[in-house]
CSV table of C-alpha atoms and ligand atoms in Angstrom, one decimal:
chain,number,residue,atom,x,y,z
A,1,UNK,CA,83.2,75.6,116.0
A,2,UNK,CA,85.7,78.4,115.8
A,3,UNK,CA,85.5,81.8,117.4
A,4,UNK,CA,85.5,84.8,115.0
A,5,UNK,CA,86.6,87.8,115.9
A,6,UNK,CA,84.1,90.1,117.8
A,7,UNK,CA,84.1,93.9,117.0
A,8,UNK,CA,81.7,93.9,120.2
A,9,UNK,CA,84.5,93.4,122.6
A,10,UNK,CA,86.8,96.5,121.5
A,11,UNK,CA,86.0,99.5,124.0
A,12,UNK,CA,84.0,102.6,122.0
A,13,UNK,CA,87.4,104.6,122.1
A,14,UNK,CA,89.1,101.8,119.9
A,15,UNK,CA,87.0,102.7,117.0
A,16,UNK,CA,89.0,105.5,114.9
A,17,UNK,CA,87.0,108.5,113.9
A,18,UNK,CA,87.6,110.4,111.5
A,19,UNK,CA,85.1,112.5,109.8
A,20,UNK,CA,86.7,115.9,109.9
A,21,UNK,CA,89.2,114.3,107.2
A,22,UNK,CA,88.2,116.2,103.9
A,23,UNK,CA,90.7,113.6,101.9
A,24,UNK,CA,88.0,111.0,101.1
A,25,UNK,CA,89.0,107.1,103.2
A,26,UNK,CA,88.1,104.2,101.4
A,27,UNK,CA,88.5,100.9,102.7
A,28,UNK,CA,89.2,98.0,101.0
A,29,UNK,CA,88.4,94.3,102.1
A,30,UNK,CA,87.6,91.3,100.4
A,31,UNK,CA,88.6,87.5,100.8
A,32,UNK,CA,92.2,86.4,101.7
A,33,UNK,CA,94.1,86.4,98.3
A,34,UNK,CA,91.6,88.1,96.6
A,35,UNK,CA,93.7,91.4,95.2
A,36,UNK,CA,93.2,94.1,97.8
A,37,UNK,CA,97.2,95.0,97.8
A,38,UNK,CA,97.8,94.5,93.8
A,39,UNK,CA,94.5,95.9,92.5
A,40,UNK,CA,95.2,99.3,93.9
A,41,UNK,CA,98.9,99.4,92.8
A,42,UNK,CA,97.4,99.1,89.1
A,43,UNK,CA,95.2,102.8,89.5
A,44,UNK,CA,97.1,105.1,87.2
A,45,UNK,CA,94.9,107.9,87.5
A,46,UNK,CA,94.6,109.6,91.1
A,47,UNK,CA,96.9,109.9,93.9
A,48,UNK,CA,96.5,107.5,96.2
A,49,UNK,CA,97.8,107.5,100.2
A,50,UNK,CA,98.1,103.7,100.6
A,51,UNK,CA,97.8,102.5,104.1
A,52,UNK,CA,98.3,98.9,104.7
A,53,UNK,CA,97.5,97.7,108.7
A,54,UNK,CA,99.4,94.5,107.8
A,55,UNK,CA,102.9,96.7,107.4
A,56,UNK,CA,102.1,98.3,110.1
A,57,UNK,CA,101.7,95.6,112.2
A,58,UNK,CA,104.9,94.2,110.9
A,59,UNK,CA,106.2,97.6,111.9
A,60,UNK,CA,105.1,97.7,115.3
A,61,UNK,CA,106.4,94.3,116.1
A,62,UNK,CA,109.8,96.0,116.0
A,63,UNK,CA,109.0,98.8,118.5
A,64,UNK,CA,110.7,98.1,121.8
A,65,UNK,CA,106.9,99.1,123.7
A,66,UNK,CA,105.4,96.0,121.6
A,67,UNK,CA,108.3,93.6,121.2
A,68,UNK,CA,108.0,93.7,125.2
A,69,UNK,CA,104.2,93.2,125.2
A,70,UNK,CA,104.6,90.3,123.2
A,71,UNK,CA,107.4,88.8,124.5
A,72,UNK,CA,105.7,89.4,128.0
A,73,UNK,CA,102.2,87.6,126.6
A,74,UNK,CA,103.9,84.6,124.5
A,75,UNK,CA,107.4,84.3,125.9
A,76,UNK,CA,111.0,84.8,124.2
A,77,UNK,CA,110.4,81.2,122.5
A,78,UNK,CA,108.6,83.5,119.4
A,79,UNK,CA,111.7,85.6,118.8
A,80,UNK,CA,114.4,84.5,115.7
A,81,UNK,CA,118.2,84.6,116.0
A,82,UNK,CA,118.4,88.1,115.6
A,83,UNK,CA,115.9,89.2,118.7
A,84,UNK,CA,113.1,90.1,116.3
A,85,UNK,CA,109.5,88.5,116.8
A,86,UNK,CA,109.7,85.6,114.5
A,87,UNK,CA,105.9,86.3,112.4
A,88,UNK,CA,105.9,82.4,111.3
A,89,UNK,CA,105.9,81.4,115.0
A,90,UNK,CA,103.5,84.0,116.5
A,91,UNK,CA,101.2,83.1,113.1
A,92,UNK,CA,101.4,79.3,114.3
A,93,UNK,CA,100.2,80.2,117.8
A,94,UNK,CA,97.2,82.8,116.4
A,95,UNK,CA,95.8,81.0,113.7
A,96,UNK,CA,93.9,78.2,114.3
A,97,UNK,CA,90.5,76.9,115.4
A,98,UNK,CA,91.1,75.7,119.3
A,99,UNK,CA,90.4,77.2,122.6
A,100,UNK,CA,94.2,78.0,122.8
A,101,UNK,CA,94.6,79.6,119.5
A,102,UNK,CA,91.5,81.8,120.3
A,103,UNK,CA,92.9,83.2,123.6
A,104,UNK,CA,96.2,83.6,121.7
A,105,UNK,CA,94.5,85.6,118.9
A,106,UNK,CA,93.0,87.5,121.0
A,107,UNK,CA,95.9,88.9,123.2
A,108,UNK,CA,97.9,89.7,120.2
A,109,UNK,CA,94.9,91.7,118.7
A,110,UNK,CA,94.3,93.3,121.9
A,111,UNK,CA,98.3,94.7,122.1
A,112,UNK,CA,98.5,95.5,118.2
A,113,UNK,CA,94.8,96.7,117.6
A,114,UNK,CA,95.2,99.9,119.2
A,115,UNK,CA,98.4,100.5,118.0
A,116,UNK,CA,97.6,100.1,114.6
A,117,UNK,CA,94.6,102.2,115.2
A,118,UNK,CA,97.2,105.1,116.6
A,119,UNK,CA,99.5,104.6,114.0
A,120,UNK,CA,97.0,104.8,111.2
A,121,UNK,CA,95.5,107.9,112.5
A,122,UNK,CA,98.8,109.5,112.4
A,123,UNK,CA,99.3,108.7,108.9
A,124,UNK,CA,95.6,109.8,108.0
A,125,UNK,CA,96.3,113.1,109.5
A,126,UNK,CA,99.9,113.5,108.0
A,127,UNK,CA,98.8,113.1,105.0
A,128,UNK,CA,99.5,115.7,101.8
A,129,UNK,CA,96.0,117.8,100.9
A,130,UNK,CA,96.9,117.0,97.6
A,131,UNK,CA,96.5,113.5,97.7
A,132,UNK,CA,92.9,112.7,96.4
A,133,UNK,CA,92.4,109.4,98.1
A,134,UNK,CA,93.3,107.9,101.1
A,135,UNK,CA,93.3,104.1,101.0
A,136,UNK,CA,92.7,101.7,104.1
A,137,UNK,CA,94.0,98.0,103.3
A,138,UNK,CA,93.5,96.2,106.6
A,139,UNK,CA,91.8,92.1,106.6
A,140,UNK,CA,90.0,92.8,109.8
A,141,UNK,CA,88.8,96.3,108.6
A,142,UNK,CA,84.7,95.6,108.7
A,143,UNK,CA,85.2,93.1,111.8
A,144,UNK,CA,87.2,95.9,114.0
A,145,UNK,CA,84.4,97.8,113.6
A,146,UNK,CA,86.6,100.7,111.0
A,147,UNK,CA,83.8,100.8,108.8
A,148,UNK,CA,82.7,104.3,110.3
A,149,UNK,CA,86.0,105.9,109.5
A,150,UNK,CA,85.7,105.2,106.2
A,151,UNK,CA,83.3,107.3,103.0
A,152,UNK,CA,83.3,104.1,101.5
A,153,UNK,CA,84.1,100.3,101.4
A,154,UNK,CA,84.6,98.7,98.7
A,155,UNK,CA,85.0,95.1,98.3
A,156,UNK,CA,87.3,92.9,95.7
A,157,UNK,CA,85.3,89.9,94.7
A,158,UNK,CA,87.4,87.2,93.6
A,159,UNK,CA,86.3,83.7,92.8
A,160,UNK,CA,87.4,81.0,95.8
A,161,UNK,CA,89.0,78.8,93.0
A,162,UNK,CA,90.9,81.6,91.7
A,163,UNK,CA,91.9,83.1,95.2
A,164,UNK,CA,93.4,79.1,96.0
A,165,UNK,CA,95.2,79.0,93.3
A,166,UNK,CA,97.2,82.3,93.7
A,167,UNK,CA,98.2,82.0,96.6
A,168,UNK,CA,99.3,78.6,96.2
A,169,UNK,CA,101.3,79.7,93.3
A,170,UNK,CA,102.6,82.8,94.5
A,171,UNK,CA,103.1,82.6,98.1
A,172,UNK,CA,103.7,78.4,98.3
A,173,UNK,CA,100.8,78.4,100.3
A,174,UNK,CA,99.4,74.9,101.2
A,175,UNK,CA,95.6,73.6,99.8
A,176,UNK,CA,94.3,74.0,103.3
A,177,UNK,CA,96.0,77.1,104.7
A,178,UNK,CA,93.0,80.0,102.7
A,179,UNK,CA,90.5,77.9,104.4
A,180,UNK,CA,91.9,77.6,107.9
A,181,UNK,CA,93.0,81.6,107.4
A,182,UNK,CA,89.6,82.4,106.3
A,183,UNK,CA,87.8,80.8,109.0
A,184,UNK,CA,89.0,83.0,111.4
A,185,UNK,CA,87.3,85.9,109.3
A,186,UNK,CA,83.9,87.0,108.6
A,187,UNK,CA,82.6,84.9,105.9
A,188,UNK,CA,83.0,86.5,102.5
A,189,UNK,CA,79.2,87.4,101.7
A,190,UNK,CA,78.9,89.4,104.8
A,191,UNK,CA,81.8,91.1,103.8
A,192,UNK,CA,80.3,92.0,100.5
A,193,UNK,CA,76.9,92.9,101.9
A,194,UNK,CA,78.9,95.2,104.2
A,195,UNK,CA,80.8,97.0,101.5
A,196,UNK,CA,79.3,99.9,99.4
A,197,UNK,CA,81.1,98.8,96.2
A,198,UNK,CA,82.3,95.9,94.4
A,199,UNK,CA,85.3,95.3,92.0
A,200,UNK,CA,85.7,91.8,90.0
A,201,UNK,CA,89.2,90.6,90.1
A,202,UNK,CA,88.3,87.3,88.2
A,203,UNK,CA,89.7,89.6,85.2
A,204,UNK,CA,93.3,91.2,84.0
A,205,UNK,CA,94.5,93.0,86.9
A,206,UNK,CA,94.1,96.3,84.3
A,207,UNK,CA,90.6,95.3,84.3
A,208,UNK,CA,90.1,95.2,88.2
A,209,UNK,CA,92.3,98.8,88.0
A,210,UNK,CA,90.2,100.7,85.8
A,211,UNK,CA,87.3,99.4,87.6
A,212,UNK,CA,88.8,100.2,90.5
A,213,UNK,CA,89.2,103.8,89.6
A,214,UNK,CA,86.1,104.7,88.2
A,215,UNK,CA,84.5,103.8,91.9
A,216,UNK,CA,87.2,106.1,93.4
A,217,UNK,CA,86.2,108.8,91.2
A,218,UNK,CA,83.1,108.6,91.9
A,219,UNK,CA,83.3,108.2,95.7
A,220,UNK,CA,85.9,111.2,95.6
A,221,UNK,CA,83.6,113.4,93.6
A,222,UNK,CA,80.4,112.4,95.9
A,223,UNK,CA,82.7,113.5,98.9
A,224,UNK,CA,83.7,116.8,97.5
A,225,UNK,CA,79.7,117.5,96.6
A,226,UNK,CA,79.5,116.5,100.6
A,227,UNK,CA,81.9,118.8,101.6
A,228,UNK,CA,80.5,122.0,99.6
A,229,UNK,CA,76.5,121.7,100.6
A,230,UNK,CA,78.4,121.6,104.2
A,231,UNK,CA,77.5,124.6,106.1
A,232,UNK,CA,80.4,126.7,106.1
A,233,UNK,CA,81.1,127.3,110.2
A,234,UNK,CA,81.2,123.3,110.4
A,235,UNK,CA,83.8,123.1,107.6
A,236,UNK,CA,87.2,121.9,109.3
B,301,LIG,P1,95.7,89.0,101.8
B,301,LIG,O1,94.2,88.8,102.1
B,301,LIG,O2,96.5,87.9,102.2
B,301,LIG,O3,96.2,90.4,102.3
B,301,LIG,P2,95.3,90.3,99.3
B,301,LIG,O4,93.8,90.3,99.2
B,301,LIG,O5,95.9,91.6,99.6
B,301,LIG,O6,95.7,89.1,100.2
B,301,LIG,P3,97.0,90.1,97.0
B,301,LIG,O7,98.3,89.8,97.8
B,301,LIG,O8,96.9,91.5,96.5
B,301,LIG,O9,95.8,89.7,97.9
B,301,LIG,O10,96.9,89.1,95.8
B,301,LIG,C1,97.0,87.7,96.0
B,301,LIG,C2,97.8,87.1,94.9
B,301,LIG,O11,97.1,87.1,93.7
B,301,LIG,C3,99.1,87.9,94.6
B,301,LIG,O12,100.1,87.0,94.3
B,301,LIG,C4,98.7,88.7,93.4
B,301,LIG,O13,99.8,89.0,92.6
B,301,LIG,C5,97.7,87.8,92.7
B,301,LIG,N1,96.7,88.5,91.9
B,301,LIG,C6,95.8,89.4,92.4
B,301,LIG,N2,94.9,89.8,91.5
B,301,LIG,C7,95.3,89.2,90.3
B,301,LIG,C8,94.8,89.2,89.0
B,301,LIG,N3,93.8,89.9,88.6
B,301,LIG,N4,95.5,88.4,88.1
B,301,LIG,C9,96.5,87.6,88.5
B,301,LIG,N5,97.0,87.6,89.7
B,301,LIG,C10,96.4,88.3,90.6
């Protein structure tokens, strides 16, 4: 039996909030492979701050503050030729089922979680007042415990069948790497009963876009109705 992750362990002050953003946040999560990164790279219609937690990551690996913490927790054994973290290695130690892999997974999220959660704040709150909707693609968004930064989560639902064979296709992924990946996750119908919203991506990827839109819209409009009943010495 593997461990999942446990949103109960992270400290109250981990948990990024955010209501005094007027820009509405809308989370995205959904199985592994299911769409979340391409499905909102095919809405044409609002201006959208993407945020992705898995470049950011990737990011932070490279900061000299991190790189350290990392080395420090998993020795220089994980870095490449050039001195970076080599992501295939620390991947091999994180993700997996036993004890080991569990205490791994566990350090790295508790050096990278709040970092990410720093990081993403800072981008939250640097973004343009134009932009009409700020986008939150992070796996581990509902399990961190992000959910109450967010207006809205909405969640791609993509067939298991159809989610293998992408990313066996596309990323050369073996038949048993989704399932090993996924089991580290929440299982997929929690996710869904977690969200507010669901997009199909069993479709054309315009499809799962203009679907994709309409629920922005709607969550951006129901925000803006929020923000104008608001009484006006609580406005930020
Ligand atoms: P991860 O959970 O690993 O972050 P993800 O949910 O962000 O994955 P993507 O990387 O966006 O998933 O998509 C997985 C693969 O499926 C990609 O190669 C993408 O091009 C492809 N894909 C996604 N949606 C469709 C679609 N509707 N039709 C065809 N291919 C698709």
């Amino acid at each position: 039996m593997c461990s999942k992750f446990d949103s109960t362990k992270l400290p109250s002050k981990q948990i990024p909030q955010l209501t005094d953003v007027q820009i509405p946040i809308v989370g995205i999560v959904g199985g592994i492979g299911s769409g979340k990164s391409t499905v909102i790279g095919h809405v044409t219609g609002l201006r959208i701050r993407l945020i992705q937690a898995d470049e950011i990551a990737h990011e932070l690996l490279r900061t000299p503050s991190i790189r350290a913490a990392v080395i420090h927790r998993f020795g220089e054994s994980i870095l490449d030729e050039t001195g970076e973290v080599n992501r295939r290695v620390l991947g091999g130690l994180v993700f997996g089922e036993t004890r080991q892999h569990r205490e791994n997974r566990e350090a790295l999220e508790a050096i990278l979680h709040p970092a990410i959660r720093k990081r993403v704040e800072e981008i939250i709150r640097s973004t343009e007042p134009e932009t009409d909707v700020i986008i939150l693609d992070a796996a581990l968004l509902l399990e961190a415990g992000w959910k109450s930064s967010c207006d809205a989560v909405i969640f791609i639902d993509t067939s298991h069948e159809l989610r293998q064979e992408r990313v066996m296709r596309n990323r050369g992924w073996s038949a048993d790497e989704l399932p090993r990946r996924e089991a580290l996750q929440w299982p997929i119908d929690r996710k869904r009963r977690e969200s507010d919203f669901v997009v199909n991506n069993d479709g054309t990827l315009k499809e799962s876009g203009a679907s994709m839109e309409r629920i922005l819209r709607q969550i951006c409009e129901s925000k803006r109705a929020t923000l104008t009943n608001r009484p006006s010495e609580t406005r930020g």
